[in-house]
Amino acid sequence: MNWRNVAEDISDWIGAYAKENGIRTLVVGVSGGVDSAVTSTISAMTGIETIVLNMPIHQDGAQHDLSRSHVEWLRTKWGNVREEVFDLSATYDEFCSEVGGVLSELSLANSRARLRMATLYAIASSNNGIVVGTGNKVEDFGVGFFTKYGDGGVDISPIADLYKSEVFAIGKELGIIEEILEAAPTDGLWNDGRTDEEQLGASYDELEWAMKELENPSGSEMSDREREVMRLYVKLHESNSHKMAPIPVFKMNYAHRGD
């Protein structure tokens, strides 16, 4: 696979969508991870003004440093990139002081993602822009590893048909900095800095294998670990299916109009 061509195809697709809809700005949240690094780079490749938002909320210093390093790298290569840094820690703390006492740890983590989403859309709507999603195929359509109306709240999803391994392949081809390519994936929503693998119970390579195996069964005997991963994948997919399916809508029975 020529990953440079794939990246250019995605960039052209974003550009065509923006032109068709009169969009002048692309807005991307960067986290220090490979998904947002690749997405922001491909967005910059369009030549359209690309605003990258760094939105720390009591962020681990290493994650913040990675996102800043990536933005610096982006700006040396594309003149259409603009960075905005919004430290949302105080906003989050104020939110917690009002409702935090009645919320679970998970809901508070998701609230971080939703505060970031609100910020992305505030910037996008102020700049005739759209929010560009950073979710990959395993997250968006496999295990539902995203926050509903948080990082799942986007206008377009340029890498959502790419497995995590393919995102890494594009990242390497585009020259994304090594520190990002080597860092353990994390959503950055927890004070203890837990990784995605610690949250999910399996690595992206394992979850990707399960997703592919269900789509095209190999017929080979599974190892104990593979069976465990498959059970985990199916459980996550089913429990998070509400995120990946269209919102249920009640359909009016117009026969009742005559009652």
Short mmCIF file of C-alpha atoms in Angstrom, two decimals:
data_model
loop_
_atom_site.label_atom_id
_atom_site.label_comp_id
_atom_site.label_asym_id
_atom_site.label_seq_id
_atom_site.Cartn_x
_atom_site.Cartn_y
_atom_site.Cartn_z
CA MET A 1 0.00 0.00 0.00
CA ASN A 2 1.27 3.46 -0.91
CA TRP A 3 0.38 5.34 2.28
CA ARG A 4 1.45 8.70 0.87
CA ASN A 5 -1.19 8.30 -1.83
CA VAL A 6 -3.78 7.33 0.78
CA ALA A 7 -2.97 10.46 2.80
CA GLU A 8 -3.25 12.61 -0.32
CA ASP A 9 -6.57 10.98 -1.25
CA ILE A 10 -7.96 11.75 2.21
CA SER A 11 -6.65 15.32 2.01
CA ASP A 12 -8.29 15.77 -1.39
CA TRP A 13 -11.55 14.36 0.03
CA ILE A 14 -11.48 16.88 2.90
CA GLY A 15 -10.71 19.70 0.48
CA ALA A 16 -13.55 18.72 -1.86
CA TYR A 17 -16.01 18.56 1.03
CA ALA A 18 -14.91 21.98 2.27
CA LYS A 19 -15.20 23.55 -1.20
CA GLU A 20 -18.62 22.00 -1.81
CA ASN A 21 -19.93 23.35 1.50
CA GLY A 22 -18.25 26.75 1.49
CA ILE A 23 -15.98 25.90 4.43
CA ARG A 24 -12.95 28.13 4.97
CA THR A 25 -11.40 26.58 8.09
CA LEU A 26 -10.60 23.13 9.45
CA VAL A 27 -10.51 22.77 13.24
CA VAL A 28 -8.70 19.83 14.83
CA GLY A 29 -8.06 19.02 18.49
CA VAL A 30 -4.54 17.72 19.08
CA SER A 31 -3.74 15.50 22.05
CA GLY A 32 -0.20 14.25 21.50
CA GLY A 33 -1.49 10.98 20.01
CA VAL A 34 -0.97 9.54 16.55
CA ASP A 35 -4.62 9.85 15.46
CA SER A 36 -4.82 13.61 16.01
CA ALA A 37 -1.28 14.06 14.65
CA VAL A 38 -2.15 12.31 11.38
CA THR A 39 -5.53 14.03 11.09
CA SER A 40 -4.12 17.50 11.65
CA THR A 41 -1.30 16.84 9.19
CA ILE A 42 -3.67 15.63 6.46
CA SER A 43 -5.88 18.64 7.16
CA ALA A 44 -2.91 20.97 6.75
CA MET A 45 -2.07 19.28 3.45
CA THR A 46 -5.34 20.63 1.99
CA GLY A 47 -3.95 24.17 1.99
CA ILE A 48 -7.07 25.31 3.85
CA GLU A 49 -6.56 27.30 7.04
CA THR A 50 -6.15 24.67 9.75
CA ILE A 51 -6.62 25.66 13.38
CA VAL A 52 -5.19 23.12 15.79
CA LEU A 53 -6.48 23.35 19.34
CA ASN A 54 -4.49 22.25 22.34
CA MET A 55 -6.93 21.96 25.25
CA PRO A 56 -5.23 20.66 28.39
CA ILE A 57 -7.34 19.79 31.42
CA HIS A 58 -4.91 19.00 34.24
CA GLN A 59 -2.97 17.29 31.48
CA ASP A 60 0.00 15.03 32.03
CA GLY A 61 3.07 17.12 31.18
CA ALA A 62 4.44 14.57 28.73
CA GLN A 63 1.20 14.51 26.72
CA HIS A 64 1.09 18.31 26.58
CA ASP A 65 4.73 18.43 25.45
CA LEU A 66 4.02 15.94 22.66
CA SER A 67 1.09 17.93 21.31
CA ARG A 68 3.10 21.17 21.40
CA SER A 69 6.02 19.48 19.64
CA HIS A 70 3.70 18.19 16.94
CA VAL A 71 2.20 21.64 16.38
CA GLU A 72 5.67 23.16 16.11
CA TRP A 73 6.56 20.52 13.52
CA LEU A 74 3.33 21.23 11.61
CA ARG A 75 3.97 24.96 11.51
CA THR A 76 7.46 24.49 10.07
CA LYS A 77 5.98 22.60 7.11
CA TRP A 78 2.65 24.31 6.40
CA GLY A 79 2.03 28.04 6.60
CA ASN A 80 -1.74 27.57 6.80
CA VAL A 81 -1.56 26.12 10.35
CA ARG A 82 -2.58 28.22 13.33
CA GLU A 83 -2.42 27.04 16.94
CA GLU A 84 -4.74 27.98 19.76
CA VAL A 85 -4.09 26.86 23.33
CA PHE A 86 -6.98 26.88 25.79
CA ASP A 87 -6.27 25.58 29.26
CA LEU A 88 -9.69 24.30 30.32
CA SER A 89 -8.56 23.17 33.77
CA ALA A 90 -10.27 26.04 35.61
CA THR A 91 -13.45 25.55 33.55
CA TYR A 92 -13.47 21.87 34.41
CA ASP A 93 -12.81 22.59 38.09
CA GLU A 94 -15.74 25.02 38.18
CA PHE A 95 -17.95 22.41 36.53
CA CYS A 96 -16.87 19.83 39.12
CA SER A 97 -17.52 22.23 41.99
CA GLU A 98 -21.12 22.57 40.80
CA VAL A 99 -22.04 18.97 39.91
CA GLY A 100 -18.98 16.85 40.60
CA GLY A 101 -20.27 15.53 43.90
CA VAL A 102 -23.07 13.62 42.22
CA LEU A 103 -21.14 12.33 39.20
CA SER A 104 -19.19 9.11 38.69
CA GLU A 105 -15.51 9.05 37.82
CA LEU A 106 -16.36 7.91 34.30
CA SER A 107 -18.89 10.68 33.72
CA LEU A 108 -16.34 13.25 34.89
CA ALA A 109 -13.80 11.85 32.42
CA ASN A 110 -16.39 12.08 29.65
CA SER A 111 -17.16 15.64 30.73
CA ARG A 112 -13.59 16.59 29.86
CA ALA A 113 -14.15 15.35 26.32
CA ARG A 114 -17.43 17.26 26.08
CA LEU A 115 -15.85 20.50 27.27
CA ARG A 116 -13.26 20.09 24.53
CA MET A 117 -15.97 19.39 21.96
CA ALA A 118 -17.79 22.60 22.94
CA THR A 119 -14.52 24.52 22.54
CA LEU A 120 -13.83 23.02 19.11
CA TYR A 121 -17.27 23.98 17.88
CA ALA A 122 -17.02 27.49 19.33
CA ILE A 123 -13.83 28.05 17.33
CA ALA A 124 -15.20 26.35 14.21
CA SER A 125 -18.42 28.38 14.18
CA SER A 126 -16.45 31.59 14.71
CA ASN A 127 -14.23 30.88 11.69
CA ASN A 128 -16.66 29.43 9.13
CA GLY A 129 -15.13 26.07 9.89
CA ILE A 130 -15.84 22.44 10.61
CA VAL A 131 -14.60 20.12 13.33
CA VAL A 132 -12.47 17.36 11.87
CA GLY A 133 -12.74 14.05 13.74
CA THR A 134 -9.73 12.03 14.83
CA GLY A 135 -11.29 8.61 15.54
CA ASN A 136 -9.99 5.48 13.81
CA LYS A 137 -11.97 2.43 12.63
CA VAL A 138 -11.37 0.28 15.72
CA GLU A 139 -12.51 3.07 18.04
CA ASP A 140 -15.43 4.40 15.98
CA PHE A 141 -16.92 1.17 14.61
CA GLY A 142 -15.30 -1.65 16.54
CA VAL A 143 -15.37 -1.09 20.29
CA GLY A 144 -17.01 2.34 20.49
CA PHE A 145 -14.08 3.83 22.38
CA PHE A 146 -15.11 7.46 22.27
CA THR A 147 -17.28 9.86 24.24
CA LYS A 148 -20.75 10.45 22.88
CA TYR A 149 -20.98 14.18 22.09
CA GLY A 150 -17.34 14.47 23.13
CA ASP A 151 -14.63 13.33 20.74
CA GLY A 152 -17.50 11.61 18.90
CA GLY A 153 -19.02 15.02 18.13
CA VAL A 154 -17.48 15.95 14.77
CA ASP A 155 -18.46 17.12 11.28
CA ILE A 156 -16.31 14.79 9.17
CA SER A 157 -14.28 11.66 9.98
CA PRO A 158 -11.30 11.35 7.63
CA ILE A 159 -9.53 8.40 9.29
CA ALA A 160 -12.56 6.45 10.57
CA ASP A 161 -12.12 3.79 7.86
CA LEU A 162 -8.48 3.21 8.84
CA TYR A 163 -7.34 0.61 11.33
CA LYS A 164 -4.96 1.86 14.01
CA SER A 165 -2.04 0.10 12.29
CA GLU A 166 -2.89 1.97 9.08
CA VAL A 167 -2.94 5.28 10.92
CA PHE A 168 0.54 4.48 12.23
CA ALA A 169 1.66 3.58 8.70
CA ILE A 170 0.48 6.92 7.36
CA GLY A 171 2.08 8.69 10.32
CA LYS A 172 5.44 7.13 9.53
CA GLU A 173 5.11 8.01 5.86
CA LEU A 174 4.26 11.63 6.64
CA GLY A 175 7.15 11.99 9.08
CA ILE A 176 5.17 12.40 12.29
CA ILE A 177 7.67 12.82 15.13
CA GLU A 178 8.98 9.56 16.58
CA GLU A 179 7.96 10.40 20.14
CA ILE A 180 4.31 10.37 19.10
CA LEU A 181 4.64 7.18 17.07
CA GLU A 182 6.28 5.45 20.04
CA ALA A 183 3.99 6.78 22.81
CA ALA A 184 1.42 4.49 24.40
CA PRO A 185 -2.04 5.57 23.15
CA THR A 186 -4.13 7.35 25.78
CA ASP A 187 -7.28 9.47 25.70
CA GLY A 188 -5.89 11.86 28.32
CA LEU A 189 -9.14 11.96 30.29
CA TRP A 190 -7.93 10.52 33.58
CA ASN A 191 -5.83 12.03 36.34
CA ASP A 192 -3.78 8.84 36.66
CA GLY A 193 -2.76 8.95 32.97
CA ARG A 194 -4.07 5.44 32.25
CA THR A 195 -3.47 4.17 28.72
CA ASP A 196 -6.09 3.03 26.23
CA GLU A 197 -4.91 -0.56 26.63
CA GLU A 198 -5.36 -0.37 30.41
CA GLN A 199 -8.91 0.88 29.89
CA LEU A 200 -9.85 -1.55 27.13
CA GLY A 201 -8.09 -4.65 28.43
CA ALA A 202 -6.39 -5.32 25.09
CA SER A 203 -3.99 -3.63 22.71
CA TYR A 204 -5.12 -2.01 19.46
CA ASP A 205 -3.31 -4.76 17.55
CA GLU A 206 -5.39 -7.37 19.38
CA LEU A 207 -8.67 -5.50 18.91
CA GLU A 208 -7.87 -4.94 15.26
CA TRP A 209 -7.26 -8.68 14.87
CA ALA A 210 -10.66 -9.42 16.46
CA MET A 211 -12.45 -6.95 14.22
CA LYS A 212 -10.87 -8.39 11.08
CA GLU A 213 -11.48 -11.97 12.25
CA LEU A 214 -15.19 -11.29 12.67
CA GLU A 215 -15.39 -9.62 9.26
CA ASN A 216 -13.41 -12.37 7.48
CA PRO A 217 -13.01 -15.48 9.66
CA SER A 218 -9.72 -17.27 9.07
CA GLY A 219 -11.04 -20.61 10.32
CA SER A 220 -7.85 -21.25 12.29
CA GLU A 221 -7.86 -22.43 15.92
CA MET A 222 -7.70 -19.55 18.40
CA SER A 223 -5.27 -19.44 21.28
CA ASP A 224 -6.52 -18.86 24.82
CA ARG A 225 -5.53 -15.19 24.56
CA GLU A 226 -7.26 -14.79 21.21
CA ARG A 227 -10.47 -16.25 22.62
CA GLU A 228 -10.23 -13.84 25.56
CA VAL A 229 -9.67 -10.89 23.23
CA MET A 230 -12.57 -11.95 21.02
CA ARG A 231 -14.91 -12.14 24.03
CA LEU A 232 -13.71 -8.71 25.16
CA TYR A 233 -14.15 -7.22 21.70
CA VAL A 234 -17.70 -8.55 21.33
CA LYS A 235 -18.61 -7.33 24.83
CA LEU A 236 -17.28 -3.83 24.12
CA HIS A 237 -18.95 -3.70 20.72
CA GLU A 238 -22.32 -4.70 22.13
CA SER A 239 -22.19 -2.49 25.22
CA ASN A 240 -21.17 0.55 23.15
CA SER A 241 -23.46 -0.11 20.20
CA HIS A 242 -25.69 2.80 21.22
CA LYS A 243 -22.83 5.16 20.33
CA MET A 244 -22.30 3.66 16.89
CA ALA A 245 -25.95 3.37 15.85
CA PRO A 246 -28.24 6.20 14.69
CA ILE A 247 -30.20 7.89 17.46
CA PRO A 248 -33.55 6.08 17.91
CA VAL A 249 -36.44 8.14 16.62
CA PHE A 250 -40.08 7.43 17.44
CA LYS A 251 -42.08 6.98 14.24
CA MET A 252 -45.53 8.51 14.32
CA ASN A 253 -48.43 6.17 13.52
CA TYR A 254 -50.61 8.44 11.44
CA ALA A 255 -53.45 5.90 11.59
CA HIS A 256 -54.14 7.33 15.06
CA ARG A 257 -54.98 10.71 13.51
CA GLY A 258 -58.42 9.38 12.77
CA ASP A 259 -59.10 8.36 16.40
#
